[in-house]
CSV table of C-alpha atoms and ligand atoms in Angstrom, one decimal:
chain,number,residue,atom,x,y,z
A,1,MET,CA,117.9,221.5,267.8
A,2,ALA,CA,118.2,218.4,270.0
A,3,ASN,CA,120.6,219.0,272.9
A,4,ASN,CA,122.0,215.5,272.6
A,5,GLN,CA,123.8,216.1,269.3
A,6,ASN,CA,127.6,216.0,269.3
A,7,PHE,CA,129.9,218.9,268.5
A,8,ASP,CA,130.6,218.0,264.9
A,9,THR,CA,126.9,217.9,264.1
A,10,ILE,CA,126.2,221.1,266.0
A,11,ALA,CA,128.9,222.9,264.1
A,12,ILE,CA,127.2,222.1,260.8
A,13,HIS,CA,123.5,222.4,261.7
A,14,ALA,CA,122.8,224.5,264.8
A,15,GLY,CA,120.7,227.5,264.1
A,16,GLN,CA,120.3,226.5,260.5
A,17,ALA,CA,117.1,225.1,258.9
A,18,PHE,CA,116.6,225.0,255.2
A,19,ASP,CA,114.8,228.0,253.8
A,20,PRO,CA,111.0,227.3,254.0
A,21,THR,CA,110.1,229.1,250.7
A,22,THR,CA,112.8,227.9,248.3
A,23,GLY,CA,114.3,224.9,250.1
A,24,ALA,CA,117.8,226.6,250.0
A,25,VAL,CA,120.0,224.4,252.1
A,26,ILE,CA,122.1,227.4,253.3
A,27,PRO,CA,120.4,230.2,255.2
A,28,PRO,CA,120.7,233.3,252.9
A,29,ILE,CA,122.7,236.5,253.5
A,30,TYR,CA,120.0,238.9,254.5
A,31,GLN,CA,121.7,242.0,253.1
A,32,THR,CA,119.1,244.4,254.4
A,33,SER,CA,119.1,247.3,256.9
A,34,THR,CA,115.4,247.3,257.6
A,35,TYR,CA,112.2,245.3,257.5
A,36,VAL,CA,108.7,246.1,256.4
A,37,GLN,CA,106.1,246.2,259.2
A,38,ASP,CA,102.6,244.8,258.8
A,39,GLY,CA,101.1,247.8,260.5
A,40,ILE,CA,102.9,249.9,263.1
A,41,GLY,CA,105.0,247.7,265.4
A,42,ASN,CA,103.7,244.5,263.8
A,43,LEU,CA,107.0,242.8,262.9
A,44,ARG,CA,107.6,239.7,260.9
A,45,GLY,CA,109.8,237.4,262.9
A,46,GLY,CA,110.7,240.2,265.4
A,47,TYR,CA,113.1,242.0,263.0
A,48,GLU,CA,112.8,245.8,262.9
A,49,TYR,CA,116.2,247.2,262.0
A,50,SER,CA,119.5,245.3,261.4
A,51,ARG,CA,121.5,247.0,264.2
A,52,GLY,CA,119.0,245.3,266.6
A,53,GLY,CA,118.7,242.1,264.7
A,54,ASN,CA,119.3,240.4,261.3
A,55,PRO,CA,118.4,236.8,260.4
A,56,THR,CA,121.9,236.0,259.2
A,57,ARG,CA,123.4,237.2,262.4
A,58,THR,CA,120.8,235.2,264.4
A,59,VAL,CA,122.0,232.1,262.7
A,60,LEU,CA,125.6,232.8,263.8
A,61,GLU,CA,124.6,233.8,267.3
A,62,THR,CA,122.6,230.6,267.8
A,63,LEU,CA,125.4,228.6,266.4
A,64,LEU,CA,128.0,230.3,268.7
A,65,ALA,CA,126.0,229.6,271.8
A,66,ALA,CA,125.5,225.9,270.7
A,67,LEU,CA,129.2,225.4,270.0
A,68,GLU,CA,130.2,226.6,273.5
A,69,GLY,CA,127.3,224.8,275.2
A,70,GLY,CA,126.0,228.2,276.4
A,71,LYS,CA,122.6,229.7,276.6
A,72,HIS,CA,123.1,233.0,274.7
A,73,GLY,CA,125.4,234.1,271.8
A,74,LEU,CA,126.1,237.6,270.5
A,75,SER,CA,128.1,238.4,267.4
A,76,PHE,CA,130.2,241.5,266.8
A,77,ALA,CA,132.2,243.3,264.2
A,78,SER,CA,135.5,242.2,265.8
A,79,GLY,CA,136.9,240.4,268.8
A,80,LEU,CA,137.7,243.7,270.4
A,81,ALA,CA,134.2,245.0,269.8
A,82,ALA,CA,132.9,242.0,271.7
A,83,GLU,CA,135.4,242.6,274.5
A,84,ASP,CA,134.5,246.3,274.8
A,85,THR,CA,130.8,245.4,275.0
A,86,ILE,CA,131.2,242.9,277.9
A,87,LEU,CA,133.6,245.2,279.8
A,88,ARG,CA,131.0,248.0,279.6
A,89,ALA,CA,128.1,245.7,280.4
A,90,ILE,CA,129.9,244.9,283.8
A,91,LEU,CA,132.1,247.8,284.8
A,92,GLN,CA,131.4,251.2,286.3
A,93,PRO,CA,134.0,254.0,286.8
A,94,GLY,CA,136.2,253.0,289.7
A,95,ASP,CA,135.9,249.3,289.1
A,96,HIS,CA,138.9,247.0,288.7
A,97,VAL,CA,139.9,244.2,286.4
A,98,VAL,CA,142.4,241.4,287.1
A,99,LEU,CA,143.9,240.0,283.9
A,100,GLY,CA,146.7,237.7,282.8
A,101,ASN,CA,150.2,239.1,282.3
A,102,ASP,CA,150.5,237.8,278.8
A,103,VAL,CA,147.0,238.5,277.4
A,104,TYR,CA,146.5,239.5,273.8
A,105,GLY,CA,148.1,243.0,273.5
A,106,GLY,CA,144.9,244.5,272.2
A,107,THR,CA,142.9,243.4,275.2
A,108,HIS,CA,145.4,245.1,277.5
A,109,ARG,CA,145.4,248.2,275.4
A,110,LEU,CA,141.6,248.3,275.5
A,111,ILE,CA,141.4,248.0,279.3
A,112,ASN,CA,144.6,250.0,280.1
A,113,LYS,CA,144.2,252.9,277.5
A,114,VAL,CA,140.5,253.1,276.6
A,115,HIS,CA,138.6,252.0,279.7
A,116,ALA,CA,141.2,253.6,281.9
A,117,ALA,CA,139.9,257.0,280.7
A,118,TRP,CA,136.6,256.1,282.4
A,119,SER,CA,138.6,255.3,285.6
A,120,VAL,CA,138.6,251.6,285.2
A,121,GLN,CA,141.7,250.2,286.9
A,122,ASN,CA,143.6,247.0,286.2
A,123,THR,CA,146.2,244.6,287.6
A,124,THR,CA,148.1,242.1,285.5
A,125,VAL,CA,149.1,238.9,287.2
A,126,GLU,CA,150.6,235.5,286.5
A,127,MET,CA,147.5,233.4,286.0
A,128,SER,CA,149.2,230.1,286.8
A,129,ASP,CA,150.0,231.5,290.3
A,130,LEU,CA,146.6,231.2,292.1
A,131,THR,CA,147.8,232.8,295.2
A,132,ALA,CA,149.0,235.9,293.2
A,133,VAL,CA,145.6,236.0,291.5
A,134,GLU,CA,143.7,235.9,294.8
A,135,ALA,CA,146.0,238.6,296.2
A,136,ALA,CA,145.3,240.9,293.2
A,137,ILE,CA,141.6,240.9,293.8
A,138,ARG,CA,140.3,244.0,295.6
A,139,PRO,CA,136.8,245.1,296.8
A,140,GLU,CA,136.4,247.0,293.5
A,141,THR,CA,137.3,244.0,291.3
A,142,LYS,CA,134.5,243.0,289.0
A,143,ILE,CA,136.2,240.9,286.4
A,144,LEU,CA,138.8,238.1,286.3
A,145,TRP,CA,140.0,238.0,282.6
A,146,VAL,CA,141.6,234.7,281.6
A,147,GLU,CA,143.2,233.8,278.3
A,148,THR,CA,144.2,230.2,277.8
A,149,PRO,CA,146.3,229.2,275.9
A,150,SER,CA,147.8,232.7,276.1
A,151,ASN,CA,149.2,234.8,273.3
A,152,PRO,CA,152.1,234.5,272.5
A,153,LEU,CA,153.7,232.4,275.2
A,154,MET,CA,151.1,229.6,275.2
A,155,LYS,CA,150.7,229.6,279.0
A,156,ILE,CA,147.9,227.4,280.2
A,157,SER,CA,145.6,228.6,283.0
A,158,ASP,CA,143.4,226.4,285.2
A,159,ILE,CA,139.9,227.6,284.2
A,160,ALA,CA,138.1,225.7,287.0
A,161,ALA,CA,140.4,226.9,289.8
A,162,LEU,CA,140.2,230.5,288.5
A,163,ALA,CA,136.4,230.4,288.1
A,164,GLU,CA,136.2,229.1,291.7
A,165,ILE,CA,138.3,232.0,293.0
A,166,ALA,CA,136.2,234.5,291.0
A,167,HIS,CA,133.0,233.2,292.3
A,168,ARG,CA,134.2,233.1,295.9
A,169,HIS,CA,134.8,236.9,295.5
A,170,GLY,CA,131.5,237.5,293.6
A,171,ILE,CA,133.3,238.5,290.4
A,172,VAL,CA,132.7,237.5,286.8
A,173,ALA,CA,135.1,235.0,285.2
A,174,ILE,CA,135.7,235.7,281.5
A,175,VAL,CA,137.7,233.4,279.3
A,176,ASP,CA,139.1,234.4,275.9
A,177,ASN,CA,138.8,231.1,274.1
A,178,THR,CA,140.2,232.3,270.8
A,179,PHE,CA,143.4,230.1,270.7
A,180,ALA,CA,141.7,226.9,271.6
A,181,SER,CA,138.4,227.4,269.8
A,182,PRO,CA,135.3,225.5,271.0
A,183,ALA,CA,136.5,222.5,269.1
A,184,LEU,CA,139.2,222.0,271.8
A,185,GLN,CA,137.9,223.7,274.9
A,186,HIS,CA,134.6,224.6,276.6
A,187,PRO,CA,135.3,227.2,279.3
A,188,LEU,CA,131.7,227.3,280.5
A,189,ASP,CA,131.9,223.6,281.4
A,190,PHE,CA,134.7,224.6,283.9
A,191,GLY,CA,132.6,227.3,285.5
A,192,ALA,CA,133.5,230.4,283.4
A,193,ASP,CA,130.7,232.9,283.2
A,194,VAL,CA,131.4,234.4,279.8
A,195,VAL,CA,133.4,233.2,276.8
A,196,VAL,CA,134.9,235.7,274.4
A,197,HIS,CA,136.2,235.0,270.9
A,198,SER,CA,137.9,236.7,268.1
A,199,THR,CA,136.0,234.8,265.4
A,200,THR,CA,138.5,236.3,263.0
A,201,LYS,CA,140.8,233.5,263.9
A,202,TYR,CA,139.9,229.7,264.0
A,203,LEU,CA,136.1,230.1,263.9
A,204,GLY,CA,136.2,232.0,260.6
A,205,GLY,CA,139.3,230.1,259.8
A,206,HIS,CA,140.1,231.5,256.3
A,207,SER,CA,141.6,234.9,257.0
A,208,ASP,CA,138.8,236.6,255.1
A,209,VAL,CA,136.5,238.1,257.8
A,210,LEU,CA,136.8,240.0,261.1
A,211,GLY,CA,134.4,239.2,263.9
A,212,GLY,CA,134.0,238.6,267.6
A,213,ALA,CA,131.6,236.8,269.9
A,214,LEU,CA,130.3,236.6,273.5
A,215,ILE,CA,128.7,233.5,274.9
A,216,ILE,CA,126.9,234.1,278.2
A,217,ASN,CA,124.7,231.9,280.4
A,218,ASP,CA,123.3,234.5,282.8
A,219,ASP,CA,120.1,236.0,281.4
A,220,GLU,CA,120.6,239.4,283.1
A,221,LEU,CA,124.2,239.8,281.9
A,222,TYR,CA,123.2,238.7,278.4
A,223,GLU,CA,120.4,241.3,278.4
A,224,LYS,CA,122.9,244.1,279.4
A,225,ALA,CA,125.4,243.0,276.7
A,226,GLN,CA,122.6,242.7,274.1
A,227,PHE,CA,121.3,246.2,275.0
A,228,LEU,CA,124.8,247.6,274.4
A,229,GLN,CA,125.2,245.7,271.1
A,230,PHE,CA,121.9,247.4,270.0
A,231,ALA,CA,122.5,250.8,271.6
A,232,ALA,CA,126.1,251.3,270.5
A,233,GLY,CA,126.0,249.2,267.3
A,234,PRO,CA,129.3,247.1,267.1
A,235,VAL,CA,127.4,244.4,265.2
A,236,SER,CA,128.7,242.0,262.6
A,237,ALA,CA,127.5,242.7,259.1
A,238,PRO,CA,125.3,240.1,257.3
A,239,LEU,CA,128.0,239.0,254.9
A,240,ASP,CA,130.6,238.7,257.7
A,241,ALA,CA,128.2,236.7,259.8
A,242,TRP,CA,127.5,234.4,256.8
A,243,LEU,CA,131.2,233.9,256.1
A,244,THR,CA,131.8,233.0,259.7
A,245,VAL,CA,129.0,230.4,259.7
A,246,ARG,CA,130.5,229.0,256.6
A,247,GLY,CA,133.9,228.8,258.2
A,248,ILE,CA,132.6,227.1,261.3
A,249,LYS,CA,131.2,224.1,259.3
A,250,THR,CA,134.7,222.8,258.9
A,251,LEU,CA,136.1,223.9,262.3
A,252,SER,CA,136.5,220.4,263.7
A,253,VAL,CA,138.3,218.9,260.7
A,254,ARG,CA,140.5,222.0,260.4
A,255,MET,CA,141.4,221.9,264.1
A,256,GLU,CA,142.4,218.2,263.9
A,257,ARG,CA,144.9,219.0,261.1
A,258,HIS,CA,146.1,222.2,262.9
A,259,CYS,CA,146.9,220.1,266.0
A,260,LYS,CA,148.5,217.3,264.1
A,261,ASN,CA,150.7,219.7,262.0
A,262,ALA,CA,151.6,221.8,265.0
A,263,GLN,CA,152.6,218.8,267.1
A,264,ALA,CA,155.0,217.5,264.3
A,265,ILE,CA,156.5,221.0,263.9
A,266,ALA,CA,156.9,221.6,267.6
A,267,GLU,CA,158.8,218.3,267.9
A,268,TYR,CA,160.9,219.2,264.9
A,269,LEU,CA,161.9,222.6,266.3
A,270,ASP,CA,162.4,221.3,269.9
A,271,GLY,CA,166.1,220.6,270.3
A,272,HIS,CA,167.2,222.4,267.2
A,273,PRO,CA,170.5,224.1,268.1
A,274,ALA,CA,169.3,227.6,266.8
A,275,ILE,CA,166.3,227.4,269.2
A,276,GLU,CA,166.5,228.1,272.9
A,277,GLN,CA,162.9,227.1,273.7
A,278,VAL,CA,159.7,225.9,272.0
A,279,PHE,CA,156.4,227.0,273.6
A,280,TYR,CA,153.8,224.4,272.7
A,281,PRO,CA,151.5,222.8,275.2
A,282,GLY,CA,151.6,219.5,273.3
A,283,LEU,CA,155.3,219.0,274.3
A,284,PRO,CA,155.6,217.0,277.5
A,285,GLY,CA,158.2,219.5,278.8
A,286,HIS,CA,155.7,222.4,278.6
A,287,PRO,CA,154.8,223.6,282.1
A,288,GLY,CA,151.1,223.5,281.2
A,289,HIS,CA,151.1,220.2,279.3
A,290,GLU,CA,149.2,218.2,281.9
A,291,LEU,CA,146.6,220.9,282.6
A,292,ALA,CA,146.1,221.3,278.8
A,293,ALA,CA,145.6,217.6,278.4
A,294,LYS,CA,142.9,217.8,281.1
A,295,GLN,CA,140.9,220.9,280.0
A,296,MET,CA,141.5,220.7,276.2
A,297,SER,CA,140.8,218.0,273.7
A,298,GLY,CA,143.9,218.9,271.6
A,299,PHE,CA,146.8,221.3,271.9
A,300,GLY,CA,146.0,223.7,269.1
A,301,GLY,CA,147.8,225.1,266.1
A,302,MET,CA,149.9,227.9,267.7
A,303,ILE,CA,153.6,227.6,268.5
A,304,SER,CA,156.0,230.2,269.8
A,305,VAL,CA,159.8,229.9,269.5
A,306,ALA,CA,162.6,231.7,271.4
A,307,PHE,CA,165.8,232.0,269.3
A,308,ALA,CA,169.2,231.4,270.9
A,309,GLY,CA,170.7,234.1,268.6
A,310,GLY,CA,168.4,236.8,270.0
A,311,ALA,CA,166.4,239.4,268.1
A,312,ALA,CA,168.6,239.3,264.9
A,313,ALA,CA,168.1,235.5,264.5
A,314,ALA,CA,164.4,235.7,265.3
A,315,ARG,CA,163.9,238.5,262.7
A,316,LEU,CA,165.9,236.8,260.0
A,317,PHE,CA,163.9,233.6,260.5
A,318,ALA,CA,160.6,235.4,260.4
A,319,GLU,CA,161.5,237.2,257.1
A,320,SER,CA,163.0,234.1,255.4
A,321,MET,CA,160.1,231.7,254.9
A,322,HIS,CA,157.8,231.4,251.9
A,323,LEU,CA,154.9,229.2,253.0
A,324,PHE,CA,154.8,230.8,256.4
A,325,GLN,CA,153.9,234.3,255.3
A,326,LEU,CA,154.9,237.2,257.5
A,327,ALA,CA,151.6,238.7,258.8
A,328,GLU,CA,149.6,239.4,261.9
A,329,SER,CA,146.6,237.3,262.9
A,330,LEU,CA,146.3,233.5,263.2
A,331,GLY,CA,143.9,230.6,262.9
A,332,GLY,CA,143.5,230.5,259.1
A,333,VAL,CA,144.1,227.5,256.9
A,334,GLU,CA,147.3,229.1,255.6
A,335,SER,CA,150.4,229.2,257.8
A,336,LEU,CA,151.6,232.6,259.1
A,337,VAL,CA,154.6,233.8,261.0
A,338,ASN,CA,154.6,236.8,263.3
A,339,TYR,CA,157.2,238.8,265.2
A,340,PRO,CA,155.2,239.7,268.3
A,341,SER,CA,157.4,242.4,269.8
A,342,GLU,CA,157.0,244.6,266.8
A,343,MET,CA,153.8,243.3,265.3
A,344,THR,CA,150.9,242.0,267.3
A,345,HIS,CA,152.3,243.0,270.7
A,346,ALA,CA,154.0,246.3,269.8
A,347,SER,CA,151.4,248.1,272.0
A,348,VAL,CA,152.6,246.4,275.1
A,349,ARG,CA,156.3,247.3,274.7
A,350,GLY,CA,157.6,248.9,277.8
A,351,THR,CA,154.9,247.3,280.0
A,352,GLU,CA,155.0,244.2,282.1
A,353,LEU,CA,153.4,242.4,279.1
A,354,GLU,CA,156.4,243.1,276.8
A,355,VAL,CA,157.2,240.1,274.6
A,356,PRO,CA,160.9,239.2,274.5
A,357,ASP,CA,162.5,240.2,271.2
A,358,ASN,CA,163.8,236.8,270.4
A,359,ILE,CA,160.3,235.3,270.1
A,360,VAL,CA,158.7,234.3,266.9
A,361,ARG,CA,155.1,233.0,266.8
A,362,LEU,CA,153.8,230.5,264.2
A,363,SER,CA,150.2,230.0,263.2
A,364,VAL,CA,150.5,226.5,261.8
A,365,GLY,CA,148.1,226.0,258.9
A,366,ILE,CA,146.6,222.9,257.3
A,367,GLU,CA,149.0,222.6,254.4
A,368,ASP,CA,151.1,219.4,254.0
A,369,VAL,CA,153.3,219.1,257.0
A,370,ASP,CA,156.4,218.0,255.1
A,371,ASP,CA,156.2,221.2,253.0
A,372,LEU,CA,155.9,223.3,256.1
A,373,ILE,CA,158.9,221.6,257.8
A,374,ALA,CA,160.9,222.1,254.6
A,375,ASP,CA,160.0,225.8,254.7
A,376,LEU,CA,161.1,226.1,258.4
A,377,ALA,CA,164.3,224.2,257.7
A,378,SER,CA,165.2,226.5,254.8
A,379,ALA,CA,165.0,229.5,257.2
A,380,LEU,CA,167.0,227.9,260.1
A,381,PRO,CA,170.7,228.2,260.2
A,382,ARG,CA,172.4,224.9,259.2
A,383,GLY,CA,174.1,223.1,262.1
B,1,PLP,C1,142.9,238.6,267.6
B,1,PLP,C2,142.6,238.4,269.1
B,1,PLP,C3,141.7,239.3,269.7
B,1,PLP,C4,141.1,240.5,269.1
B,1,PLP,O1,140.2,240.2,268.0
B,1,PLP,P1,140.0,241.1,266.7
B,1,PLP,O2,139.0,240.2,265.9
B,1,PLP,O3,141.3,241.3,266.1
B,1,PLP,O4,139.4,242.4,267.2
B,1,PLP,C5,141.4,239.0,271.0
B,1,PLP,N1,141.9,237.9,271.7
B,1,PLP,C6,142.8,237.1,271.1
B,1,PLP,C7,143.4,236.0,271.8
B,1,PLP,C8,143.2,237.3,269.8
B,1,PLP,O5,144.1,236.5,269.2
């Protein structure tokens, strides 16, 4: 693929040539576990066994790297499988991770519960406070884990400044780019070493497939992660990889609508008497607004809202809508509402990452915005 193509073209074509035998425009789902060898060790196209490689997965991995402007892509069964792989590719027992104090609950659980059993230590820190980040770094620190925008409070972290701190201390800067998607933000351009995705969200985009990704520039780190992908086997299945490729084709147009709808909804909710605060980086009053405008090309489709009436008001709202369906996850074409403190972030209750119980998170879909606002209005107390 020519490197001078623009994002919208890359999203539709990278890694995908028509099938040479049939002319099929769409690369097939290679639903196979193994490959015939023309004599022992004489492989056709390098494929031996689908844990090590599968042509449908190769399409997705090539596409993921191209979308992020990176050298290597790897695709996994879930976002957390991708995270686990990169953590184990870098960390040894005794090592230390610095991560944001409102990262995705599952990321914290993976590091704090699973990796902790192998003596991996961690410190959570306010990522917008660069002095605090620097102070949290120890001689054993190997990873700075950044999520921006963060989940669920939509905090924006300065990728370039954080990558600079990481590199000054010789540690790897990893950015979870799930909320922005590569349509809005390219962390590698700001100096990040590794990009992580839950492709379950915006990349897949249709709430019908789980997946995760790593995009890595450094050859040596890529080889370590690829070895673990092969040796431990958390790979994406062929059908899952194919569905994700299919979803990515419309990523740009979906993100445009997600951003437009979310902006209108954030403006509608901002200032409503039932609502104490709206967390959306597209609002000028959001503390990360200017930084987001600098490092992102749009403000995304995720909004969180704090209710003045506390937990009871938040719960009632979350359970009262029709178009916004009450469910975990995000980034699909359909709108969803989530009550983080008991749903997505239940695992961080009682920790420093606990989400206030008056917060409701909206994943704004691409439906008609007037219908979405009518649905929200029906669930809000009348003034
Ligand atoms: C969902 C999510 C993950 C985990 O991905 P899965 O595909 O559910 O394993 C990681 N990071 C963020 C920001 C997420 O929203």
